[in-house]
Amino acid sequence: MAEQAYAYIDKTANQVFHVLIDYEDARKHAKGSIIEYKGEHECGYPVVEGKPLVIYTRNMMEKHERSIPTYVQAAIDALR
């Protein structure tokens, strides 16, 4: 789904990048800033090529070692 959502980095040790529709939920779980995100997302993560992309921002690694698209990287950079 590519509807309006909110991106944030969570408070966990790995500082995971998430995307949620509900601003209040994002605010509760965010380590810091929250930004608007208009890309495709599902189940709390950005979706790339039809699959959720789980990114650990603490070490900038994707869970399944997939590459991180520039637009997702830009969102992460905006949150740092």
Short mmCIF file of N, CA, C and O in Angstrom, two decimals:
data_model
loop_
_atom_site.label_atom_id
_atom_site.label_comp_id
_atom_site.label_asym_id
_atom_site.label_seq_id
_atom_site.Cartn_x
_atom_site.Cartn_y
_atom_site.Cartn_z
N MET A 1 0.84 -1.18 0.00
CA MET A 1 0.00 0.00 0.00
C MET A 1 0.87 1.23 0.00
O MET A 1 1.86 1.28 0.71
N ALA A 2 0.54 2.23 -0.78
CA ALA A 2 1.36 3.43 -0.91
C ALA A 2 0.65 4.64 -0.33
O ALA A 2 0.90 5.76 -0.73
N GLU A 3 -0.23 4.43 0.63
CA GLU A 3 -0.92 5.55 1.25
C GLU A 3 -0.01 6.30 2.21
O GLU A 3 1.06 5.83 2.55
N GLN A 4 -0.45 7.47 2.65
CA GLN A 4 0.32 8.29 3.58
C GLN A 4 0.64 7.51 4.85
O GLN A 4 -0.22 6.83 5.39
N ALA A 5 1.88 7.59 5.28
CA ALA A 5 2.31 6.89 6.49
C ALA A 5 3.41 7.70 7.16
O ALA A 5 3.81 8.75 6.67
N TYR A 6 3.89 7.16 8.27
CA TYR A 6 4.91 7.84 9.06
C TYR A 6 6.07 6.89 9.31
O TYR A 6 5.87 5.74 9.69
N ALA A 7 7.27 7.38 9.08
CA ALA A 7 8.48 6.58 9.26
C ALA A 7 9.21 7.03 10.50
O ALA A 7 9.20 8.21 10.85
N TYR A 8 9.86 6.06 11.13
CA TYR A 8 10.64 6.36 12.32
C TYR A 8 11.65 5.25 12.55
O TYR A 8 11.57 4.18 11.95
N ILE A 9 12.59 5.51 13.42
CA ILE A 9 13.54 4.50 13.88
C ILE A 9 13.13 4.15 15.30
O ILE A 9 12.92 5.04 16.13
N ASP A 10 13.00 2.86 15.57
CA ASP A 10 12.50 2.44 16.88
C ASP A 10 13.57 2.51 17.98
O ASP A 10 14.74 2.81 17.72
N LYS A 11 13.14 2.24 19.20
CA LYS A 11 13.99 2.36 20.39
C LYS A 11 14.81 1.11 20.69
O LYS A 11 15.55 1.08 21.66
N THR A 12 14.71 0.07 19.89
CA THR A 12 15.43 -1.17 20.16
C THR A 12 16.93 -0.98 19.93
O THR A 12 17.37 -0.01 19.31
N ALA A 13 17.71 -1.94 20.39
CA ALA A 13 19.17 -1.88 20.25
C ALA A 13 19.61 -1.80 18.78
O ALA A 13 20.59 -1.14 18.46
N ASN A 14 18.89 -2.47 17.89
CA ASN A 14 19.25 -2.45 16.47
C ASN A 14 18.70 -1.24 15.73
O ASN A 14 19.03 -1.03 14.57
N GLN A 15 17.84 -0.45 16.39
CA GLN A 15 17.28 0.76 15.80
C GLN A 15 16.68 0.48 14.42
O GLN A 15 17.16 0.94 13.40
N VAL A 16 15.60 -0.27 14.41
CA VAL A 16 14.94 -0.71 13.18
C VAL A 16 14.10 0.42 12.58
O VAL A 16 13.40 1.14 13.29
N PHE A 17 14.17 0.54 11.26
CA PHE A 17 13.38 1.52 10.51
C PHE A 17 11.98 0.95 10.28
O PHE A 17 11.85 -0.17 9.79
N HIS A 18 10.96 1.72 10.66
CA HIS A 18 9.57 1.27 10.52
C HIS A 18 8.73 2.30 9.76
O HIS A 18 9.06 3.49 9.76
N VAL A 19 7.63 1.84 9.20
CA VAL A 19 6.66 2.70 8.54
C VAL A 19 5.27 2.27 9.02
O VAL A 19 4.89 1.11 8.86
N LEU A 20 4.52 3.22 9.60
CA LEU A 20 3.17 2.94 10.10
C LEU A 20 2.18 3.97 9.57
O LEU A 20 2.56 5.12 9.33
N ILE A 21 0.94 3.58 9.46
CA ILE A 21 -0.13 4.50 9.04
C ILE A 21 -0.52 5.42 10.20
O ILE A 21 -0.79 6.59 10.00
N ASP A 22 -0.52 4.90 11.40
CA ASP A 22 -1.00 5.64 12.56
C ASP A 22 0.12 6.46 13.21
O ASP A 22 1.09 5.92 13.71
N TYR A 23 -0.06 7.78 13.21
CA TYR A 23 0.95 8.68 13.76
C TYR A 23 1.19 8.43 15.25
O TYR A 23 2.33 8.43 15.71
N GLU A 24 0.13 8.23 16.00
CA GLU A 24 0.27 8.02 17.45
C GLU A 24 1.06 6.76 17.76
O GLU A 24 1.86 6.74 18.69
N ASP A 25 0.85 5.70 17.00
CA ASP A 25 1.64 4.48 17.19
C ASP A 25 3.11 4.74 16.87
O ASP A 25 4.00 4.30 17.59
N ALA A 26 3.35 5.47 15.81
CA ALA A 26 4.72 5.82 15.45
C ALA A 26 5.36 6.65 16.56
O ALA A 26 6.50 6.39 16.96
N ARG A 27 4.64 7.59 17.08
CA ARG A 27 5.16 8.46 18.15
C ARG A 27 5.52 7.65 19.39
O ARG A 27 6.54 7.89 20.02
N LYS A 28 4.70 6.66 19.73
CA LYS A 28 4.95 5.83 20.91
C LYS A 28 6.23 5.01 20.80
O LYS A 28 6.89 4.76 21.79
N HIS A 29 6.55 4.58 19.59
CA HIS A 29 7.66 3.66 19.40
C HIS A 29 8.93 4.31 18.87
O HIS A 29 9.99 3.67 18.85
N ALA A 30 8.84 5.57 18.47
CA ALA A 30 9.99 6.25 17.86
C ALA A 30 11.06 6.61 18.88
O ALA A 30 10.77 7.06 19.98
N LYS A 31 12.29 6.41 18.47
CA LYS A 31 13.45 6.79 19.27
C LYS A 31 13.60 8.31 19.27
O LYS A 31 14.05 8.90 20.23
N GLY A 32 13.22 8.92 18.16
CA GLY A 32 13.39 10.36 17.99
C GLY A 32 12.35 10.92 17.04
O GLY A 32 11.16 10.83 17.28
N SER A 33 12.83 11.42 15.93
CA SER A 33 11.97 12.08 14.94
C SER A 33 11.05 11.11 14.21
O SER A 33 11.31 9.92 14.13
N ILE A 34 10.01 11.70 13.62
CA ILE A 34 9.06 10.99 12.76
C ILE A 34 8.92 11.83 11.50
O ILE A 34 8.84 13.06 11.58
N ILE A 35 8.90 11.17 10.35
CA ILE A 35 8.72 11.89 9.09
C ILE A 35 7.57 11.26 8.31
O ILE A 35 7.21 10.12 8.54
N GLU A 36 7.02 12.03 7.38
CA GLU A 36 6.00 11.49 6.49
C GLU A 36 6.69 10.58 5.48
O GLU A 36 7.80 10.86 5.03
N TYR A 37 6.01 9.49 5.14
CA TYR A 37 6.55 8.51 4.20
C TYR A 37 5.45 8.16 3.22
O TYR A 37 4.37 7.75 3.63
N LYS A 38 5.71 8.31 1.93
CA LYS A 38 4.68 8.07 0.93
C LYS A 38 4.94 6.84 0.06
O LYS A 38 4.20 6.56 -0.85
N GLY A 39 5.98 6.10 0.37
CA GLY A 39 6.30 4.90 -0.40
C GLY A 39 5.45 3.72 0.01
O GLY A 39 4.70 3.75 0.99
N GLU A 40 5.61 2.65 -0.72
CA GLU A 40 4.88 1.42 -0.42
C GLU A 40 5.36 0.85 0.91
O GLU A 40 6.55 0.90 1.23
N HIS A 41 4.43 0.31 1.69
CA HIS A 41 4.77 -0.25 2.99
C HIS A 41 3.72 -1.29 3.39
O HIS A 41 2.61 -1.31 2.86
N GLU A 42 4.12 -2.14 4.31
CA GLU A 42 3.22 -3.20 4.77
C GLU A 42 3.77 -3.78 6.08
O GLU A 42 4.99 -3.96 6.22
N CYS A 43 2.90 -4.03 7.01
CA CYS A 43 3.27 -4.68 8.28
C CYS A 43 4.39 -3.96 9.02
O CYS A 43 5.23 -4.58 9.67
N GLY A 44 4.44 -2.65 8.91
CA GLY A 44 5.41 -1.86 9.66
C GLY A 44 6.75 -1.63 8.99
O GLY A 44 7.66 -1.06 9.59
N TYR A 45 6.88 -2.04 7.73
CA TYR A 45 8.16 -1.91 7.02
C TYR A 45 7.94 -1.38 5.61
O TYR A 45 6.88 -1.60 5.02
N PRO A 46 8.97 -0.73 5.03
CA PRO A 46 8.85 -0.37 3.62
C PRO A 46 8.84 -1.65 2.79
O PRO A 46 9.40 -2.67 3.20
N VAL A 47 8.18 -1.61 1.65
CA VAL A 47 8.12 -2.77 0.76
C VAL A 47 8.90 -2.44 -0.52
O VAL A 47 8.69 -1.40 -1.13
N VAL A 48 9.80 -3.34 -0.89
CA VAL A 48 10.59 -3.19 -2.10
C VAL A 48 10.48 -4.49 -2.88
O VAL A 48 10.71 -5.57 -2.34
N GLU A 49 10.08 -4.36 -4.13
CA GLU A 49 9.89 -5.52 -5.01
C GLU A 49 8.95 -6.54 -4.39
O GLU A 49 9.19 -7.75 -4.42
N GLY A 50 7.90 -6.05 -3.74
CA GLY A 50 6.86 -6.91 -3.18
C GLY A 50 7.16 -7.55 -1.85
O GLY A 50 6.36 -8.31 -1.33
N LYS A 51 8.33 -7.24 -1.26
CA LYS A 51 8.70 -7.85 0.02
C LYS A 51 9.08 -6.78 1.04
O LYS A 51 9.75 -5.81 0.69
N PRO A 52 8.70 -7.00 2.31
CA PRO A 52 9.10 -6.04 3.35
C PRO A 52 10.63 -5.98 3.47
O PRO A 52 11.33 -6.97 3.31
N LEU A 53 11.12 -4.77 3.72
CA LEU A 53 12.55 -4.54 3.86
C LEU A 53 12.81 -4.17 5.33
O LEU A 53 12.38 -3.14 5.80
N VAL A 54 13.50 -5.05 6.05
CA VAL A 54 13.78 -4.85 7.47
C VAL A 54 15.21 -4.33 7.58
O VAL A 54 16.17 -5.04 7.28
N ILE A 55 15.33 -3.07 8.02
CA ILE A 55 16.64 -2.42 8.06
C ILE A 55 17.03 -2.10 9.49
O ILE A 55 16.30 -1.41 10.20
N TYR A 56 18.20 -2.61 9.89
CA TYR A 56 18.77 -2.29 11.19
C TYR A 56 19.65 -1.07 10.99
O TYR A 56 20.76 -1.17 10.46
N THR A 57 19.17 0.10 11.41
CA THR A 57 19.88 1.34 11.11
C THR A 57 21.12 1.54 11.95
O THR A 57 21.97 2.35 11.59
N ARG A 58 21.23 0.84 13.04
CA ARG A 58 22.44 0.99 13.88
C ARG A 58 23.69 0.62 13.09
O ARG A 58 24.72 1.28 13.20
N ASN A 59 23.60 -0.42 12.28
CA ASN A 59 24.75 -0.82 11.47
C ASN A 59 24.44 -0.80 9.96
O ASN A 59 25.22 -1.30 9.16
N MET A 60 23.30 -0.23 9.60
CA MET A 60 22.84 -0.11 8.22
C MET A 60 22.91 -1.43 7.46
O MET A 60 23.45 -1.53 6.36
N MET A 61 22.31 -2.45 8.05
CA MET A 61 22.23 -3.76 7.43
C MET A 61 20.76 -4.12 7.24
O MET A 61 19.93 -3.82 8.10
N GLU A 62 20.46 -4.78 6.13
CA GLU A 62 19.12 -5.29 5.89
C GLU A 62 19.10 -6.73 6.37
O GLU A 62 20.08 -7.47 6.18
N LYS A 63 18.03 -7.13 7.02
CA LYS A 63 17.93 -8.44 7.64
C LYS A 63 18.33 -9.59 6.71
O LYS A 63 18.98 -10.53 7.12
N HIS A 64 17.92 -9.51 5.45
CA HIS A 64 18.19 -10.58 4.49
C HIS A 64 19.29 -10.20 3.50
O HIS A 64 19.38 -10.77 2.42
N GLU A 65 20.07 -9.20 3.88
CA GLU A 65 21.21 -8.73 3.08
C GLU A 65 20.80 -8.20 1.70
O GLU A 65 21.58 -8.27 0.75
N ARG A 66 19.57 -7.68 1.60
CA ARG A 66 19.13 -7.04 0.36
C ARG A 66 19.65 -5.62 0.34
O ARG A 66 19.95 -5.03 1.37
N SER A 67 19.76 -5.03 -0.83
CA SER A 67 20.23 -3.65 -0.92
C SER A 67 19.12 -2.69 -0.48
O SER A 67 17.93 -3.00 -0.57
N ILE A 68 19.53 -1.54 -0.01
CA ILE A 68 18.60 -0.52 0.48
C ILE A 68 18.47 0.54 -0.61
O ILE A 68 19.45 1.19 -0.97
N PRO A 69 17.26 0.73 -1.16
CA PRO A 69 17.06 1.73 -2.22
C PRO A 69 17.40 3.14 -1.72
O PRO A 69 17.27 3.45 -0.54
N THR A 70 17.79 4.00 -2.64
CA THR A 70 18.20 5.36 -2.27
C THR A 70 17.08 6.14 -1.59
O THR A 70 17.35 6.92 -0.68
N TYR A 71 15.82 5.95 -2.00
CA TYR A 71 14.73 6.70 -1.38
C TYR A 71 14.48 6.26 0.05
O TYR A 71 14.10 7.06 0.91
N VAL A 72 14.72 4.98 0.35
CA VAL A 72 14.60 4.50 1.74
C VAL A 72 15.79 5.01 2.54
O VAL A 72 15.64 5.46 3.68
N GLN A 73 16.96 4.98 1.95
CA GLN A 73 18.16 5.51 2.62
C GLN A 73 17.99 6.99 2.94
O GLN A 73 18.36 7.44 4.02
N ALA A 74 17.37 7.74 2.03
CA ALA A 74 17.13 9.17 2.26
C ALA A 74 16.20 9.38 3.44
O ALA A 74 16.40 10.31 4.24
N ALA A 75 15.18 8.54 3.56
CA ALA A 75 14.27 8.64 4.70
C ALA A 75 15.00 8.35 6.01
O ALA A 75 14.82 9.05 7.01
N ILE A 76 15.85 7.34 6.00
CA ILE A 76 16.64 7.00 7.20
C ILE A 76 17.57 8.15 7.55
O ILE A 76 17.66 8.56 8.71
N ASP A 77 18.24 8.71 6.56
CA ASP A 77 19.15 9.83 6.79
C ASP A 77 18.41 11.03 7.39
O ASP A 77 18.94 11.73 8.24
N ALA A 78 17.17 11.25 6.94
CA ALA A 78 16.37 12.36 7.47
C ALA A 78 16.01 12.16 8.94
O ALA A 78 15.75 13.13 9.65
N LEU A 79 16.01 10.93 9.39
CA LEU A 79 15.65 10.63 10.78
C LEU A 79 16.86 10.64 11.73
O LEU A 79 16.70 10.61 12.93
N ARG A 80 18.03 10.67 11.18
CA ARG A 80 19.24 10.62 12.03
C ARG A 80 19.65 11.97 12.53
O ARG A 80 19.45 12.97 12.09
#
